[in-house]
Short mmCIF file of C-alpha atoms and ligand atoms in Angstrom, two decimals:
data_model
loop_
_atom_site.label_atom_id
_atom_site.label_comp_id
_atom_site.label_asym_id
_atom_site.label_seq_id
_atom_site.Cartn_x
_atom_site.Cartn_y
_atom_site.Cartn_z
CA MET A 25 -68.59 11.31 -28.30
CA THR A 26 -68.51 7.58 -28.90
CA ASP A 27 -70.90 5.42 -26.93
CA ASP A 28 -69.82 2.37 -24.94
CA ARG A 29 -70.81 -0.10 -27.65
CA SER A 30 -68.63 1.58 -30.22
CA PRO A 31 -65.40 -0.19 -31.07
CA LEU A 32 -63.74 3.16 -30.60
CA SER A 33 -64.78 3.44 -27.00
CA ARG A 34 -62.34 2.47 -24.25
CA LEU A 35 -59.27 2.35 -26.56
CA SER A 36 -57.25 3.39 -23.55
CA ASP A 37 -58.20 0.11 -21.87
CA GLN A 38 -56.68 -1.96 -24.62
CA ARG A 39 -53.39 -3.40 -23.33
CA VAL A 40 -51.14 -6.21 -24.55
CA GLU A 41 -48.27 -7.25 -22.28
CA TYR A 42 -45.04 -8.13 -23.95
CA GLY A 43 -42.02 -10.05 -22.84
CA ALA A 44 -42.81 -13.74 -23.41
CA ARG A 45 -39.99 -14.13 -25.92
CA GLY A 46 -37.18 -13.33 -23.54
CA GLU A 47 -34.36 -10.90 -23.79
CA VAL A 48 -32.43 -10.11 -26.92
CA ALA A 49 -28.72 -9.53 -27.30
CA ALA A 50 -26.93 -7.66 -30.08
CA GLY A 51 -23.54 -8.85 -31.23
CA THR A 52 -23.77 -9.77 -34.91
CA ASP A 53 -23.72 -7.50 -37.91
CA PRO A 54 -27.09 -6.08 -38.90
CA PHE A 55 -27.45 -8.40 -41.91
CA THR A 56 -27.14 -11.52 -39.75
CA PHE A 57 -29.50 -10.02 -37.14
CA PHE A 58 -32.09 -9.12 -39.80
CA SER A 59 -31.77 -12.49 -41.48
CA GLN A 60 -32.41 -14.34 -38.16
CA TRP A 61 -35.40 -12.16 -37.33
CA TYR A 62 -36.81 -12.39 -40.80
CA ALA A 63 -36.66 -16.18 -40.72
CA GLU A 64 -38.55 -16.18 -37.42
CA ALA A 65 -41.10 -13.69 -38.72
CA GLN A 66 -41.60 -15.79 -41.84
CA ALA A 67 -42.72 -18.67 -39.56
CA GLU A 68 -45.11 -16.62 -37.49
CA ILE A 69 -46.36 -13.54 -39.37
CA ARG A 70 -48.86 -13.67 -42.20
CA GLU A 71 -47.32 -11.06 -44.49
CA PRO A 72 -43.93 -10.38 -42.84
CA ASN A 73 -42.68 -8.48 -45.92
CA ALA A 74 -45.40 -5.78 -45.61
CA MET A 75 -43.53 -2.70 -44.39
CA LEU A 76 -44.26 0.95 -43.83
CA LEU A 77 -42.41 3.29 -46.18
CA ALA A 78 -42.12 6.87 -45.00
CA THR A 79 -41.04 9.64 -47.30
CA ALA A 80 -40.17 13.30 -46.70
CA SER A 81 -40.40 16.13 -49.16
CA ASP A 82 -41.35 19.80 -49.20
CA SER A 83 -45.05 18.86 -48.94
CA GLY A 84 -44.32 17.14 -45.60
CA PRO A 85 -44.08 13.59 -44.40
CA ASP A 86 -46.07 10.78 -45.96
CA ALA A 87 -46.26 7.03 -45.34
CA ARG A 88 -47.76 3.88 -46.85
CA ILE A 89 -47.26 0.12 -46.90
CA VAL A 90 -45.20 -1.55 -49.61
CA LEU A 91 -43.91 -5.11 -49.94
CA LEU A 92 -40.26 -5.89 -49.29
CA LYS A 93 -39.15 -7.93 -52.25
CA GLY A 94 -35.48 -8.40 -51.55
CA VAL A 95 -32.77 -7.87 -48.93
CA ASP A 96 -29.07 -8.13 -49.46
CA PRO A 97 -26.10 -6.39 -47.92
CA ALA A 98 -26.78 -3.36 -50.17
CA GLY A 99 -30.26 -2.78 -48.72
CA PHE A 100 -34.00 -3.34 -48.83
CA THR A 101 -35.80 -3.45 -52.22
CA PHE A 102 -39.44 -2.78 -53.06
CA PHE A 103 -41.26 -2.10 -56.34
CA THR A 104 -43.71 0.63 -57.29
CA ASN A 105 -44.68 3.28 -59.82
CA TYR A 106 -42.01 5.99 -60.17
CA THR A 107 -44.69 8.59 -60.95
CA SER A 108 -46.80 7.79 -57.88
CA ALA A 109 -46.89 10.17 -54.94
CA LYS A 110 -44.10 8.23 -53.24
CA GLY A 111 -42.02 8.18 -56.46
CA LEU A 112 -42.26 11.97 -56.79
CA GLN A 113 -41.45 12.41 -53.10
CA ILE A 114 -38.38 10.17 -53.39
CA ALA A 115 -37.26 12.11 -56.49
CA ALA A 116 -37.42 15.28 -54.43
CA ASP A 117 -35.74 13.77 -51.34
CA ALA A 118 -34.29 10.30 -51.37
CA ARG A 119 -34.13 10.00 -47.56
CA VAL A 120 -36.72 7.41 -46.44
CA ALA A 121 -37.63 5.34 -43.45
CA LEU A 122 -38.99 1.81 -43.30
CA VAL A 123 -40.79 0.03 -40.49
CA LEU A 124 -41.39 -3.74 -40.37
CA PRO A 125 -44.21 -4.02 -37.79
CA TRP A 126 -44.15 -7.59 -36.52
CA HIS A 127 -46.76 -6.95 -33.82
CA ASP A 128 -47.57 -10.57 -33.11
CA MET A 129 -43.97 -11.19 -32.20
CA HIS A 130 -43.74 -7.91 -30.23
CA ARG A 131 -41.01 -6.89 -32.63
CA GLN A 132 -40.33 -4.07 -35.01
CA VAL A 133 -37.38 -3.23 -37.26
CA ARG A 134 -36.85 0.36 -38.21
CA VAL A 135 -34.58 1.48 -41.07
CA GLN A 136 -33.38 4.89 -42.20
CA GLY A 137 -31.59 5.18 -45.49
CA ILE A 138 -31.36 6.52 -48.99
CA ALA A 139 -33.54 5.20 -51.77
CA THR A 140 -32.18 4.68 -55.26
CA ARG A 141 -33.81 3.15 -58.29
CA THR A 142 -32.85 -0.41 -59.07
CA SER A 143 -31.34 -1.02 -62.50
CA ALA A 144 -33.73 -1.54 -65.42
CA ALA A 145 -32.48 -5.13 -65.57
CA VAL A 146 -33.48 -5.78 -61.94
CA SER A 147 -36.88 -4.13 -62.50
CA ASP A 148 -37.45 -6.13 -65.70
CA GLU A 149 -36.58 -9.39 -64.00
CA TYR A 150 -39.00 -8.79 -61.12
CA PHE A 151 -41.77 -7.46 -63.33
CA ALA A 152 -41.52 -10.53 -65.57
CA ALA A 153 -41.97 -12.76 -62.51
CA ARG A 154 -45.23 -11.15 -61.41
CA PRO A 155 -48.61 -12.72 -62.28
CA ARG A 156 -49.92 -11.47 -65.68
CA GLY A 157 -52.90 -9.76 -64.08
CA ALA A 158 -50.57 -7.68 -61.85
CA GLN A 159 -48.49 -6.83 -64.96
CA VAL A 160 -51.60 -5.63 -66.79
CA GLY A 161 -52.76 -3.70 -63.73
CA ALA A 162 -49.41 -1.94 -63.42
CA ARG A 163 -49.61 -0.82 -67.07
CA ALA A 164 -53.26 0.25 -66.71
CA SER A 165 -52.77 2.28 -63.55
CA HIS A 166 -51.51 5.88 -63.24
CA GLN A 167 -50.85 5.18 -59.59
CA SER A 168 -52.00 7.96 -57.25
CA GLN A 169 -53.83 9.92 -59.99
CA PRO A 170 -57.56 10.54 -59.81
CA VAL A 171 -59.69 8.21 -61.94
CA ASP A 172 -63.36 8.72 -62.81
CA SER A 173 -64.81 5.36 -61.85
CA ARG A 174 -64.17 1.66 -61.33
CA ALA A 175 -65.61 1.24 -64.84
CA ALA A 176 -62.87 3.52 -66.25
CA MET A 177 -60.29 1.44 -64.46
CA HIS A 178 -61.71 -1.80 -65.96
CA ALA A 179 -61.72 -0.22 -69.40
CA ALA A 180 -58.05 0.69 -69.04
CA PHE A 181 -57.27 -2.82 -67.87
CA ASP A 182 -59.12 -4.30 -70.83
CA ARG A 183 -57.31 -2.03 -73.30
CA VAL A 184 -53.95 -3.26 -71.98
CA GLU A 185 -55.15 -6.88 -72.13
CA ALA A 186 -56.18 -6.43 -75.75
CA GLU A 187 -52.99 -4.62 -76.69
CA PHE A 188 -50.84 -7.53 -75.46
CA ALA A 189 -53.33 -10.34 -76.13
CA ASP A 190 -50.79 -12.78 -77.53
CA ALA A 191 -47.65 -11.31 -76.10
CA GLU A 192 -45.81 -10.82 -72.88
CA VAL A 193 -46.74 -7.65 -71.01
CA PRO A 194 -43.66 -5.37 -71.08
CA ARG A 195 -42.69 -3.47 -67.94
CA PRO A 196 -43.89 0.12 -68.20
CA GLU A 197 -40.91 2.39 -67.97
CA GLN A 198 -42.41 4.24 -64.97
CA TRP A 199 -42.58 1.01 -62.93
CA GLY A 200 -39.62 -0.38 -61.09
CA GLY A 201 -37.77 -0.85 -57.85
CA TYR A 202 -35.99 1.13 -55.23
CA THR A 203 -33.30 -0.15 -52.92
CA VAL A 204 -32.99 1.57 -49.54
CA ALA A 205 -29.35 1.60 -48.51
CA PRO A 206 -29.41 2.02 -44.74
CA HIS A 207 -27.30 4.07 -42.34
CA ARG A 208 -29.39 3.29 -39.29
CA ILE A 209 -31.30 0.17 -38.38
CA GLU A 210 -32.99 -0.56 -35.08
CA PHE A 211 -34.21 -3.88 -33.70
CA TRP A 212 -36.96 -3.60 -31.08
CA GLN A 213 -38.17 -6.44 -28.90
CA GLY A 214 -41.11 -5.75 -26.57
CA GLN A 215 -40.48 -6.68 -22.96
CA ALA A 216 -42.48 -6.70 -19.75
CA ASN A 217 -43.37 -3.38 -18.08
CA ARG A 218 -42.77 -1.57 -21.38
CA PHE A 219 -39.06 -2.03 -20.56
CA HIS A 220 -38.12 -3.19 -24.03
CA ASP A 221 -34.88 -4.18 -25.70
CA ARG A 222 -33.67 -1.82 -28.42
CA PHE A 223 -30.45 -2.18 -30.38
CA VAL A 224 -29.53 0.45 -32.94
CA TYR A 225 -26.81 0.02 -35.58
CA GLU A 226 -25.40 3.20 -37.10
CA SER A 227 -22.84 3.77 -39.89
CA ALA A 228 -21.89 7.43 -39.34
CA ASP A 229 -24.83 8.66 -41.46
CA ARG A 230 -23.45 7.05 -44.56
CA PRO A 231 -25.07 4.00 -46.07
CA ALA A 232 -22.92 0.94 -45.44
CA ALA A 233 -23.08 -2.75 -46.40
CA LEU A 234 -25.28 -4.50 -43.86
CA ASP A 235 -22.87 -7.37 -43.48
CA ASP A 236 -19.76 -5.21 -42.96
CA ALA A 237 -19.56 -5.49 -39.17
CA ALA A 238 -16.69 -2.99 -39.03
CA ALA A 239 -18.81 -0.27 -40.64
CA TRP A 240 -21.45 -0.30 -37.86
CA THR A 241 -21.51 0.76 -34.22
CA VAL A 242 -24.22 -0.74 -32.07
CA ALA A 243 -25.85 0.82 -29.00
CA ARG A 244 -28.59 -0.29 -26.70
CA LEU A 245 -31.30 2.35 -26.24
CA ASP A 246 -33.59 2.89 -23.33
CA PRO A 247 -37.15 1.90 -24.17
C1 FMN B 313 -50.10 -4.91 -47.61
C2 FMN B 313 -49.90 -3.84 -48.70
C3 FMN B 313 -48.87 -4.00 -49.62
C4 FMN B 313 -48.63 -3.03 -50.56
N1 FMN B 313 -47.58 -3.19 -51.42
C5 FMN B 313 -47.32 -2.25 -52.34
C6 FMN B 313 -46.17 -2.29 -53.13
O1 FMN B 313 -45.30 -3.21 -52.99
N2 FMN B 313 -45.98 -1.38 -54.08
C7 FMN B 313 -46.84 -0.34 -54.24
O2 FMN B 313 -46.61 0.47 -55.16
N3 FMN B 313 -47.96 -0.24 -53.51
C8 FMN B 313 -48.21 -1.15 -52.55
N4 FMN B 313 -49.34 -1.04 -51.75
C9 FMN B 313 -50.19 0.11 -51.95
C10 FMN B 313 -49.60 1.33 -51.24
O3 FMN B 313 -49.82 1.23 -49.83
C11 FMN B 313 -50.16 2.67 -51.70
O4 FMN B 313 -51.56 2.68 -51.60
C12 FMN B 313 -49.77 2.98 -53.17
O5 FMN B 313 -48.45 2.55 -53.46
C13 FMN B 313 -49.87 4.47 -53.46
O6 FMN B 313 -49.02 5.18 -52.58
P1 FMN B 313 -48.56 6.67 -52.85
O7 FMN B 313 -49.78 7.41 -53.38
O8 FMN B 313 -48.06 7.20 -51.58
O9 FMN B 313 -47.47 6.62 -53.95
C14 FMN B 313 -49.54 -1.97 -50.73
C15 FMN B 313 -50.60 -1.81 -49.78
C16 FMN B 313 -50.76 -2.74 -48.79
C17 FMN B 313 -51.86 -2.53 -47.81
C1 PMP B 314 -50.30 -1.22 -56.27
C2 PMP B 314 -49.34 -2.34 -55.88
N1 PMP B 314 -48.21 -2.51 -56.57
C3 PMP B 314 -47.35 -3.46 -56.28
C4 PMP B 314 -47.58 -4.32 -55.26
C5 PMP B 314 -46.58 -5.40 -54.97
O1 PMP B 314 -47.17 -6.59 -55.24
P1 PMP B 314 -46.51 -7.75 -56.07
O2 PMP B 314 -46.31 -8.84 -55.03
O3 PMP B 314 -47.56 -8.13 -57.05
O4 PMP B 314 -45.32 -7.31 -56.75
C6 PMP B 314 -48.78 -4.23 -54.52
C7 PMP B 314 -49.00 -5.16 -53.38
N2 PMP B 314 -50.16 -5.02 -52.66
C8 PMP B 314 -49.65 -3.19 -54.84
O5 PMP B 314 -50.78 -2.99 -54.13
#
């Protein structure tokens, strides 16, 4: 049991009412819709590119936050370690889901699609643009593997620093991007009385270019 002073008590009393932003209409292609919403999120949300990435594989569902680093009509791109848990899960089953949780705007965007690795050239270009410390960290980390201690992590970091002391840090070959090509994308706007606006774009289960209006059907969903 939690006592009354615990932050975990009375969770059921916590209630935020939505609806101040007014109603939302569909009508444009999903790329235009997403671009408009992203621009608005950029102005209001602290880290609007933080998104949930859900994976599925034989070991069951899994989910974690990653950073959206690019969007174009082909899809949504993030970067990670290909030998991490998520990398192995995507290798086993490339179907993934993304959620952009823009709580403070009472909005979320949900994406279902297929993840494929970005080209080495795209991964190289993004890796080269990261701060040097993050490059060193990426080389020093076997992401998602057990490590003995913080000291062992620092020793691995220092070894990489020493190895490339006077040189650029090259992208490790197991680090790179994925682009999620969507076949379903839903825009959710919270409304009063939990009577929200939901618009879902679907492309017949096949990934389609987000700006190809003819490839998508749009439906309003009950909240
Ligand atoms: C705000 C935020 C952003 C993150 N961005 C990334 C990212 O872009 N790439 C990444 O590999 N991990 C990122 N992480 C760490 C992941 O959530 C996760 O801990 C890590 O990738 C290992 O996941 P896995 O074991 O499921 O592969 C981020 C975490 C947070 C909280
Ligand atoms: C382990 C890891 N890898 C990659 C990233 C992406 O960050 P960056 O903006 O440095 O590419 C993050 C962001 N939190 C991270 O935690």
